[in-house]
Amino acid sequence: METLPPTLNLLFRSSLESAPSFRSPRVSLLRRFFIGCRFVASAAGGFCAGAEDSLLSFINGKMKATDVAHSIWKIVIRGGDTVVDATCGNGYDTIALLKLVADDSRRGCVHGLDIQSSALENTCYLLRESVAEKQRELVKLHLLCHSRMEDILPKDAAVRLIAFNLGYLPAGDKAIITKPHTTLFALQAASRIIASGGLISIVIYIGHPGGREELEAVLSFASSLAVEGWNCFKFETANRSTGPVLVFIIKK
Ligand SMILES: C[S@@+](CC[C@H](N)C(=O)[O-])C[C@H]1O[C@@H](n2cnc3c(N)ncnc32)[C@H](O)[C@@H]1O
C-alpha cells in the first residue's frame, strides 16, 4: 500500500471554518424493462422499489450517474443513520448524504474522507454556504485515505451506506486521483463495516488514464462476493465507451 497521510480529523470549528471563498413508445418499452428489473430486485430483497424512474432518466441521458446514485441512496438511508462519503471532493455527495441522515433525533452522522485538504476545504465551504449549523454538526471530515476508514469509525457503528465517487477532484489536480489498489483496500474495509441491508455505492469514471483499470478492480471485487450474502449490480451505457459506470453492492 502507498504511504498514507496522517489522520487528521477536521471538525467544523477547526481552521477550515475560515477557509477562503470559493412518453414515447421507446420509453414505454424501457419502463416495462425496469418494471421487470424491479420485480427481479424485489425478489432479491426489495432494494430497487421506486428507483426505476431515475434509471430511466439515466439511460435517456437526462440524469447524471451521480444523480441516479443519490436517488438510490434515498431508498436505503433513514434519518439517524451513520454513513460514509469515501471521496468528499467538492462536497456535493456529502451534502446529499447529510440531507438524508439529518432528522430530529440528531443521531445521524456523515463521515467524509479525502486525501486532499483542498477537497475538504471545498466541502466545508459548500456546507457552510448551503446547510444550517445544526445540520453541519452531523458531518465529520477526515483527511485520510479511504482504505483506512475503519480507523475513524466507532467500533459499534452500524454504517448504512458508503459512497465512492472515484477519480480526480473536478477543477483540481488531475494527478491526484483514486488508485485501483487503495480503492480495493477501501472496498474490503467497506465490506467489513457495512450494516446488513446497507449499500456500497460506487461511481467510476473510465475516460481518464487508469479509470478502466480501476473499474476492473471494482468489478473483480464485486464479483468475488458470495451471492448468499450480497447483491451486486452494475449499470453502464453500452454504446458510450467512456461513460461513467455505477456499481451498487448491497449487503443482504
Ligand atoms: C471525483 S472526486 C469526488 C467528488 C465528490 N464526491 C463531490 O461530490 O464533489 C474524487 C475525490 O477522491 C479523492 N481521493 C483520491 N484518492 C483518495 C483516497 N485514497 N482516499 C480518499 N479520497 C481520495 C480526490 O482527492 C478527489 O477529491
mmCIF file of C-alpha atoms and ligand atoms in Angstrom:
data_model
loop_
_atom_site.group_PDB
_atom_site.id
_atom_site.type_symbol
_atom_site.label_atom_id
_atom_site.label_comp_id
_atom_site.label_asym_id
_atom_site.label_seq_id
_atom_site.Cartn_x
_atom_site.Cartn_y
_atom_site.Cartn_z
ATOM 1 C CA MET A 1 0.000 0.000 0.000
ATOM 2 C CA GLU A 2 1.293 3.505 -0.755
ATOM 3 C CA THR A 3 2.436 5.824 2.059
ATOM 4 C CA LEU A 4 -0.658 7.356 3.558
ATOM 5 C CA PRO A 5 -1.059 10.788 5.108
ATOM 6 C CA PRO A 6 -1.546 11.046 8.885
ATOM 7 C CA THR A 7 -5.065 11.056 10.173
ATOM 8 C CA LEU A 8 -6.420 14.484 10.859
ATOM 9 C CA ASN A 9 -9.965 14.923 11.952
ATOM 10 C CA LEU A 10 -11.301 18.200 10.699
ATOM 11 C CA LEU A 11 -14.321 19.305 12.636
ATOM 12 C CA PHE A 12 -16.274 22.371 11.682
ATOM 13 C CA ARG A 13 -14.885 24.566 14.403
ATOM 14 C CA SER A 14 -11.356 23.994 13.060
ATOM 15 C CA SER A 15 -9.255 26.326 10.984
ATOM 16 C CA LEU A 16 -11.160 25.187 7.915
ATOM 17 C CA GLU A 17 -14.112 27.191 9.231
ATOM 18 C CA SER A 18 -12.367 30.265 7.873
ATOM 19 C CA ALA A 19 -11.410 28.725 4.534
ATOM 20 C CA PRO A 20 -11.289 31.263 1.680
ATOM 21 C CA SER A 21 -14.261 31.635 -0.561
ATOM 22 C CA PHE A 22 -14.788 29.817 -3.318
ATOM 23 C CA ARG A 23 -43.903 9.020 -23.354
ATOM 24 C CA SER A 24 -42.769 7.814 -26.240
ATOM 25 C CA PRO A 25 -43.136 4.109 -27.386
ATOM 26 C CA ARG A 26 -39.453 3.688 -26.617
ATOM 27 C CA VAL A 27 -39.877 4.968 -23.073
ATOM 28 C CA SER A 28 -42.805 2.618 -22.551
ATOM 29 C CA LEU A 29 -40.595 -0.261 -23.538
ATOM 30 C CA LEU A 30 -37.862 0.910 -21.165
ATOM 31 C CA ARG A 31 -40.385 1.383 -18.408
ATOM 32 C CA ARG A 32 -41.588 -2.180 -18.865
ATOM 33 C CA PHE A 33 -37.997 -3.336 -18.785
ATOM 34 C CA PHE A 34 -37.424 -1.641 -15.444
ATOM 35 C CA ILE A 35 -40.685 -2.891 -14.021
ATOM 36 C CA GLY A 36 -39.195 -6.286 -14.845
ATOM 37 C CA CYS A 37 -35.968 -5.264 -13.112
ATOM 38 C CA ARG A 38 -37.896 -4.107 -10.093
ATOM 39 C CA PHE A 39 -39.685 -7.436 -9.934
ATOM 40 C CA VAL A 40 -36.374 -9.275 -10.052
ATOM 41 C CA ALA A 41 -34.794 -6.934 -7.499
ATOM 42 C CA SER A 42 -37.833 -7.212 -5.225
ATOM 43 C CA ALA A 43 -37.461 -10.943 -5.301
ATOM 44 C CA ALA A 44 -33.844 -10.390 -4.307
ATOM 45 C CA GLY A 45 -34.683 -8.239 -1.312
ATOM 46 C CA GLY A 46 -36.836 -5.255 -2.375
ATOM 47 C CA PHE A 47 -33.900 -2.935 -2.958
ATOM 48 C CA CYS A 48 -34.926 -1.199 -6.193
ATOM 49 C CA ALA A 49 -38.561 -0.280 -5.423
ATOM 50 C CA GLY A 50 -39.126 3.299 -6.634
ATOM 51 C CA ALA A 51 -35.787 3.705 -8.374
ATOM 52 C CA GLU A 52 -36.846 2.880 -11.913
ATOM 53 C CA ASP A 53 -37.663 6.495 -12.847
ATOM 54 C CA SER A 54 -34.088 7.519 -12.102
ATOM 55 C CA LEU A 55 -32.693 4.643 -14.090
ATOM 56 C CA LEU A 56 -34.986 5.556 -16.994
ATOM 57 C CA SER A 57 -33.731 9.126 -16.879
ATOM 58 C CA PHE A 58 -30.148 7.875 -16.780
ATOM 59 C CA ILE A 59 -30.497 5.742 -19.871
ATOM 60 C CA ASN A 60 -32.412 8.516 -21.640
ATOM 61 C CA GLY A 61 -29.423 10.777 -20.986
ATOM 62 C CA LYS A 62 -31.466 13.099 -18.757
ATOM 63 C CA MET A 63 -29.819 12.288 -15.465
ATOM 64 C CA LYS A 64 -26.182 12.106 -14.420
ATOM 65 C CA ALA A 65 -24.766 8.944 -12.877
ATOM 66 C CA THR A 66 -24.284 10.756 -9.567
ATOM 67 C CA ASP A 67 -27.957 11.816 -9.526
ATOM 68 C CA VAL A 68 -29.001 8.206 -10.077
ATOM 69 C CA ALA A 69 -26.772 7.199 -7.172
ATOM 70 C CA HIS A 70 -28.384 9.881 -4.987
ATOM 71 C CA SER A 71 -31.857 8.594 -5.827
ATOM 72 C CA ILE A 72 -30.825 5.066 -4.835
ATOM 73 C CA TRP A 73 -29.374 6.426 -1.581
ATOM 74 C CA LYS A 74 -32.801 7.867 -0.750
ATOM 75 C CA ILE A 75 -34.240 4.369 -0.729
ATOM 76 C CA VAL A 76 -31.578 2.997 1.580
ATOM 77 C CA ILE A 77 -30.831 5.785 4.095
ATOM 78 C CA ARG A 78 -33.058 6.681 7.034
ATOM 79 C CA GLY A 79 -32.835 9.672 9.351
ATOM 80 C CA GLY A 80 -30.355 8.989 12.171
ATOM 81 C CA ASP A 81 -28.144 6.684 10.096
ATOM 82 C CA THR A 82 -24.359 6.690 10.027
ATOM 83 C CA VAL A 83 -22.933 6.921 6.511
ATOM 84 C CA VAL A 84 -19.530 7.468 4.883
ATOM 85 C CA ASP A 85 -18.565 9.650 1.951
ATOM 86 C CA ALA A 86 -15.284 7.973 0.997
ATOM 87 C CA THR A 87 -14.334 10.668 -1.557
ATOM 88 C CA CYS A 88 -15.565 14.099 -0.413
ATOM 89 C CA GLY A 89 -14.161 16.115 -3.329
ATOM 90 C CA ASN A 90 -16.200 19.308 -3.617
ATOM 91 C CA GLY A 91 -18.808 18.138 -1.121
ATOM 92 C CA TYR A 92 -21.877 17.575 -3.298
ATOM 93 C CA ASP A 93 -22.217 13.954 -2.245
ATOM 94 C CA THR A 94 -21.554 14.871 1.399
ATOM 95 C CA ILE A 95 -24.466 17.334 1.314
ATOM 96 C CA ALA A 96 -26.772 14.827 -0.369
ATOM 97 C CA LEU A 97 -25.933 12.290 2.345
ATOM 98 C CA LEU A 98 -26.341 14.837 5.138
ATOM 99 C CA LYS A 99 -29.851 15.736 3.977
ATOM 100 C CA LEU A 100 -30.818 12.081 4.205
ATOM 101 C CA VAL A 101 -29.389 11.302 7.658
ATOM 102 C CA ALA A 102 -30.450 14.554 9.375
ATOM 103 C CA ASP A 103 -33.613 14.315 11.438
ATOM 104 C CA ASP A 104 -34.936 15.344 14.845
ATOM 105 C CA SER A 105 -33.064 12.516 16.583
ATOM 106 C CA ARG A 106 -29.776 14.292 15.722
ATOM 107 C CA ARG A 107 -28.086 10.891 15.790
ATOM 108 C CA GLY A 108 -27.299 10.903 12.086
ATOM 109 C CA CYS A 109 -23.659 11.194 11.073
ATOM 110 C CA VAL A 110 -21.765 11.640 7.807
ATOM 111 C CA HIS A 111 -18.072 10.767 7.926
ATOM 112 C CA GLY A 112 -16.353 12.375 4.940
ATOM 113 C CA LEU A 113 -12.872 11.360 3.812
ATOM 114 C CA ASP A 114 -10.444 12.749 1.276
ATOM 115 C CA ILE A 115 -6.660 12.789 0.909
ATOM 116 C CA GLN A 116 -6.605 16.435 -0.219
ATOM 117 C CA SER A 117 -7.056 19.235 2.283
ATOM 118 C CA SER A 118 -8.260 21.459 -0.588
ATOM 119 C CA ALA A 119 -11.117 18.995 -1.177
ATOM 120 C CA LEU A 120 -12.109 19.123 2.495
ATOM 121 C CA GLU A 121 -11.910 22.926 2.408
ATOM 122 C CA ASN A 122 -14.232 22.936 -0.610
ATOM 123 C CA THR A 123 -16.612 20.579 1.204
ATOM 124 C CA CYS A 124 -16.550 22.790 4.311
ATOM 125 C CA TYR A 125 -17.245 25.836 2.224
ATOM 126 C CA LEU A 126 -20.178 24.200 0.440
ATOM 127 C CA LEU A 127 -21.628 23.010 3.729
ATOM 128 C CA ARG A 128 -21.337 26.456 5.291
ATOM 129 C CA GLU A 129 -22.996 28.024 2.245
ATOM 130 C CA SER A 130 -25.886 25.616 1.951
ATOM 131 C CA VAL A 131 -26.640 23.917 5.272
ATOM 132 C CA ALA A 132 -27.701 25.218 8.698
ATOM 133 C CA GLU A 133 -25.147 24.932 11.516
ATOM 134 C CA LYS A 134 -27.185 22.344 13.422
ATOM 135 C CA GLN A 135 -27.049 20.034 10.421
ATOM 136 C CA ARG A 136 -23.384 20.734 9.702
ATOM 137 C CA GLU A 137 -22.547 19.435 13.161
ATOM 138 C CA LEU A 138 -23.571 15.988 11.930
ATOM 139 C CA VAL A 139 -20.629 15.946 9.498
ATOM 140 C CA LYS A 140 -17.125 14.841 10.478
ATOM 141 C CA LEU A 141 -14.390 15.358 7.914
ATOM 142 C CA HIS A 142 -11.162 13.382 7.907
ATOM 143 C CA LEU A 143 -8.002 13.984 5.893
ATOM 144 C CA LEU A 144 -7.464 10.290 5.393
ATOM 145 C CA CYS A 145 -7.195 7.623 2.713
ATOM 146 C CA HIS A 146 -10.472 5.725 2.446
ATOM 147 C CA SER A 147 -8.582 2.424 2.816
ATOM 148 C CA ARG A 148 -8.290 3.443 6.477
ATOM 149 C CA MET A 149 -11.949 4.278 7.094
ATOM 150 C CA GLU A 150 -12.130 1.746 9.939
ATOM 151 C CA ASP A 151 -9.664 3.920 11.918
ATOM 152 C CA ILE A 152 -12.197 6.734 12.343
ATOM 153 C CA LEU A 153 -15.470 4.886 12.752
ATOM 154 C CA PRO A 154 -16.742 3.860 16.180
ATOM 155 C CA LYS A 155 -16.315 0.097 16.604
ATOM 156 C CA ASP A 156 -20.055 -0.489 17.013
ATOM 157 C CA ALA A 157 -21.148 1.871 14.221
ATOM 158 C CA ALA A 158 -23.879 0.391 12.029
ATOM 159 C CA VAL A 159 -22.914 2.005 8.723
ATOM 160 C CA ARG A 160 -25.887 2.155 6.336
ATOM 161 C CA LEU A 161 -24.134 3.496 3.255
ATOM 162 C CA ILE A 162 -20.599 4.047 1.967
ATOM 163 C CA ALA A 163 -20.303 6.195 -1.145
ATOM 164 C CA PHE A 164 -17.362 6.287 -3.550
ATOM 165 C CA ASN A 165 -17.183 8.818 -6.369
ATOM 166 C CA LEU A 166 -13.872 7.836 -7.900
ATOM 167 C CA GLY A 167 -11.373 9.777 -9.992
ATOM 168 C CA TYR A 168 -9.873 13.223 -9.513
ATOM 169 C CA LEU A 169 -11.140 16.384 -7.888
ATOM 170 C CA PRO A 170 -13.056 18.377 -10.527
ATOM 171 C CA ALA A 171 -11.135 21.623 -11.197
ATOM 172 C CA GLY A 172 -8.323 20.250 -9.027
ATOM 173 C CA ASP A 173 -5.016 18.482 -9.653
ATOM 174 C CA LYS A 174 -5.798 15.646 -12.066
ATOM 175 C CA ALA A 175 -2.655 13.825 -10.955
ATOM 176 C CA ILE A 176 -4.166 13.245 -7.510
ATOM 177 C CA ILE A 177 -6.581 10.511 -8.249
ATOM 178 C CA THR A 178 -8.081 7.388 -6.731
ATOM 179 C CA LYS A 179 -5.960 4.317 -7.471
ATOM 180 C CA PRO A 180 -7.095 0.722 -8.023
ATOM 181 C CA HIS A 181 -5.078 -0.804 -5.153
ATOM 182 C CA THR A 182 -6.225 1.693 -2.467
ATOM 183 C CA THR A 183 -9.770 1.582 -3.839
ATOM 184 C CA LEU A 184 -9.657 -2.200 -3.457
ATOM 185 C CA PHE A 185 -8.425 -1.932 0.157
ATOM 186 C CA ALA A 186 -11.187 0.617 0.795
ATOM 187 C CA LEU A 187 -13.851 -1.665 -0.662
ATOM 188 C CA GLN A 188 -12.610 -4.504 1.540
ATOM 189 C CA ALA A 189 -12.826 -2.222 4.584
ATOM 190 C CA ALA A 190 -16.286 -1.052 3.490
ATOM 191 C CA SER A 191 -17.495 -4.640 3.172
ATOM 192 C CA ARG A 192 -16.371 -5.340 6.757
ATOM 193 C CA ILE A 193 -18.275 -2.423 8.287
ATOM 194 C CA ILE A 194 -21.401 -2.021 6.157
ATOM 195 C CA ALA A 195 -24.582 -2.987 8.042
ATOM 196 C CA SER A 196 -26.949 -5.670 6.875
ATOM 197 C CA GLY A 197 -29.302 -4.013 4.339
ATOM 198 C CA GLY A 198 -26.678 -1.353 3.696
ATOM 199 C CA LEU A 199 -25.237 -0.184 0.400
ATOM 200 C CA ILE A 200 -21.766 0.435 -1.008
ATOM 201 C CA SER A 201 -22.321 2.844 -3.892
ATOM 202 C CA ILE A 202 -19.557 3.417 -6.447
ATOM 203 C CA VAL A 203 -19.431 5.811 -9.395
ATOM 204 C CA ILE A 204 -16.477 5.038 -11.667
ATOM 205 C CA TYR A 205 -15.224 7.277 -14.469
ATOM 206 C CA ILE A 206 -13.332 5.457 -17.169
ATOM 207 C CA GLY A 207 -12.449 8.279 -19.562
ATOM 208 C CA HIS A 208 -9.171 9.175 -17.859
ATOM 209 C CA PRO A 209 -5.903 7.206 -17.654
ATOM 210 C CA GLY A 210 -6.214 4.445 -15.072
ATOM 211 C CA GLY A 211 -10.025 4.655 -14.960
ATOM 212 C CA ARG A 212 -10.599 1.392 -16.777
ATOM 213 C CA GLU A 213 -8.135 -0.444 -14.512
ATOM 214 C CA GLU A 214 -9.993 0.935 -11.518
ATOM 215 C CA LEU A 215 -13.289 -0.279 -12.975
ATOM 216 C CA GLU A 216 -11.752 -3.740 -13.398
ATOM 217 C CA ALA A 217 -10.628 -3.711 -9.739
ATOM 218 C CA VAL A 218 -14.118 -2.706 -8.555
ATOM 219 C CA LEU A 219 -15.829 -5.336 -10.720
ATOM 220 C CA SER A 220 -13.410 -8.044 -9.676
ATOM 221 C CA PHE A 221 -14.127 -7.217 -6.028
ATOM 222 C CA ALA A 222 -17.918 -7.109 -6.538
ATOM 223 C CA SER A 223 -17.971 -10.378 -8.449
ATOM 224 C CA SER A 224 -15.935 -12.094 -5.716
ATOM 225 C CA LEU A 225 -18.663 -11.524 -3.107
ATOM 226 C CA ALA A 226 -20.762 -14.570 -2.240
ATOM 227 C CA VAL A 227 -24.296 -14.396 -3.597
ATOM 228 C CA GLU A 228 -25.601 -15.753 -0.263
ATOM 229 C CA GLY A 229 -24.563 -12.524 1.460
ATOM 230 C CA TRP A 230 -24.511 -9.866 -1.259
ATOM 231 C CA ASN A 231 -26.416 -8.437 -4.221
ATOM 232 C CA CYS A 232 -24.175 -6.617 -6.720
ATOM 233 C CA PHE A 233 -25.368 -4.558 -9.705
ATOM 234 C CA LYS A 234 -23.584 -2.703 -12.470
ATOM 235 C CA PHE A 235 -25.139 -0.016 -14.716
ATOM 236 C CA GLU A 236 -23.312 1.288 -17.767
ATOM 237 C CA THR A 237 -24.004 2.738 -21.187
ATOM 238 C CA ALA A 238 -23.296 0.037 -23.761
ATOM 239 C CA ASN A 239 -22.572 2.413 -26.663
ATOM 240 C CA ARG A 240 -20.632 5.132 -24.859
ATOM 241 C CA SER A 241 -17.222 3.647 -24.213
ATOM 242 C CA THR A 242 -16.109 6.302 -21.715
ATOM 243 C CA GLY A 243 -19.412 6.851 -19.883
ATOM 244 C CA PRO A 244 -19.459 6.563 -16.090
ATOM 245 C CA VAL A 245 -20.284 3.194 -14.582
ATOM 246 C CA LEU A 246 -22.423 2.708 -11.489
ATOM 247 C CA VAL A 247 -21.826 -0.234 -9.199
ATOM 248 C CA PHE A 248 -24.101 -0.992 -6.243
ATOM 249 C CA ILE A 249 -23.080 -3.572 -3.638
ATOM 250 C CA ILE A 250 -25.837 -4.432 -1.177
ATOM 251 C CA LYS A 251 -25.270 -6.499 1.934
ATOM 252 C CA LYS A 252 -28.213 -8.843 2.460
HETATM 253 C C1 LIG B 1 -14.444 12.626 -8.263
HETATM 254 S S1 LIG B 1 -13.823 13.397 -6.796
HETATM 255 C C2 LIG B 1 -15.166 13.227 -5.659
HETATM 256 C C3 LIG B 1 -16.342 14.145 -5.938
HETATM 257 C C4 LIG B 1 -17.171 14.428 -4.715
HETATM 258 N N1 LIG B 1 -17.765 13.254 -4.115
HETATM 259 C C5 LIG B 1 -18.164 15.537 -4.890
HETATM 260 O O1 LIG B 1 -19.385 15.361 -4.590
HETATM 261 O O2 LIG B 1 -17.731 16.607 -5.308
HETATM 262 C C6 LIG B 1 -12.679 12.185 -6.167
HETATM 263 C C7 LIG B 1 -12.007 12.609 -4.872
HETATM 264 O O3 LIG B 1 -11.359 11.445 -4.335
HETATM 265 C C8 LIG B 1 -10.241 11.910 -3.635
HETATM 266 N N2 LIG B 1 -9.311 10.789 -3.395
HETATM 267 C C9 LIG B 1 -8.337 10.299 -4.192
HETATM 268 N N3 LIG B 1 -7.732 9.240 -3.612
HETATM 269 C C10 LIG B 1 -8.319 9.072 -2.403
HETATM 270 C C11 LIG B 1 -8.119 8.160 -1.321
HETATM 271 N N4 LIG B 1 -7.192 7.192 -1.398
HETATM 272 N N5 LIG B 1 -8.909 8.288 -0.226
HETATM 273 C C12 LIG B 1 -9.860 9.250 -0.149
HETATM 274 N N6 LIG B 1 -10.093 10.146 -1.135
HETATM 275 C C13 LIG B 1 -9.338 10.060 -2.244
HETATM 276 C C14 LIG B 1 -9.668 13.010 -4.516
HETATM 277 O O4 LIG B 1 -8.828 13.833 -3.764
HETATM 278 C C15 LIG B 1 -10.948 13.687 -5.017
HETATM 279 O O5 LIG B 1 -11.269 14.787 -4.237
#
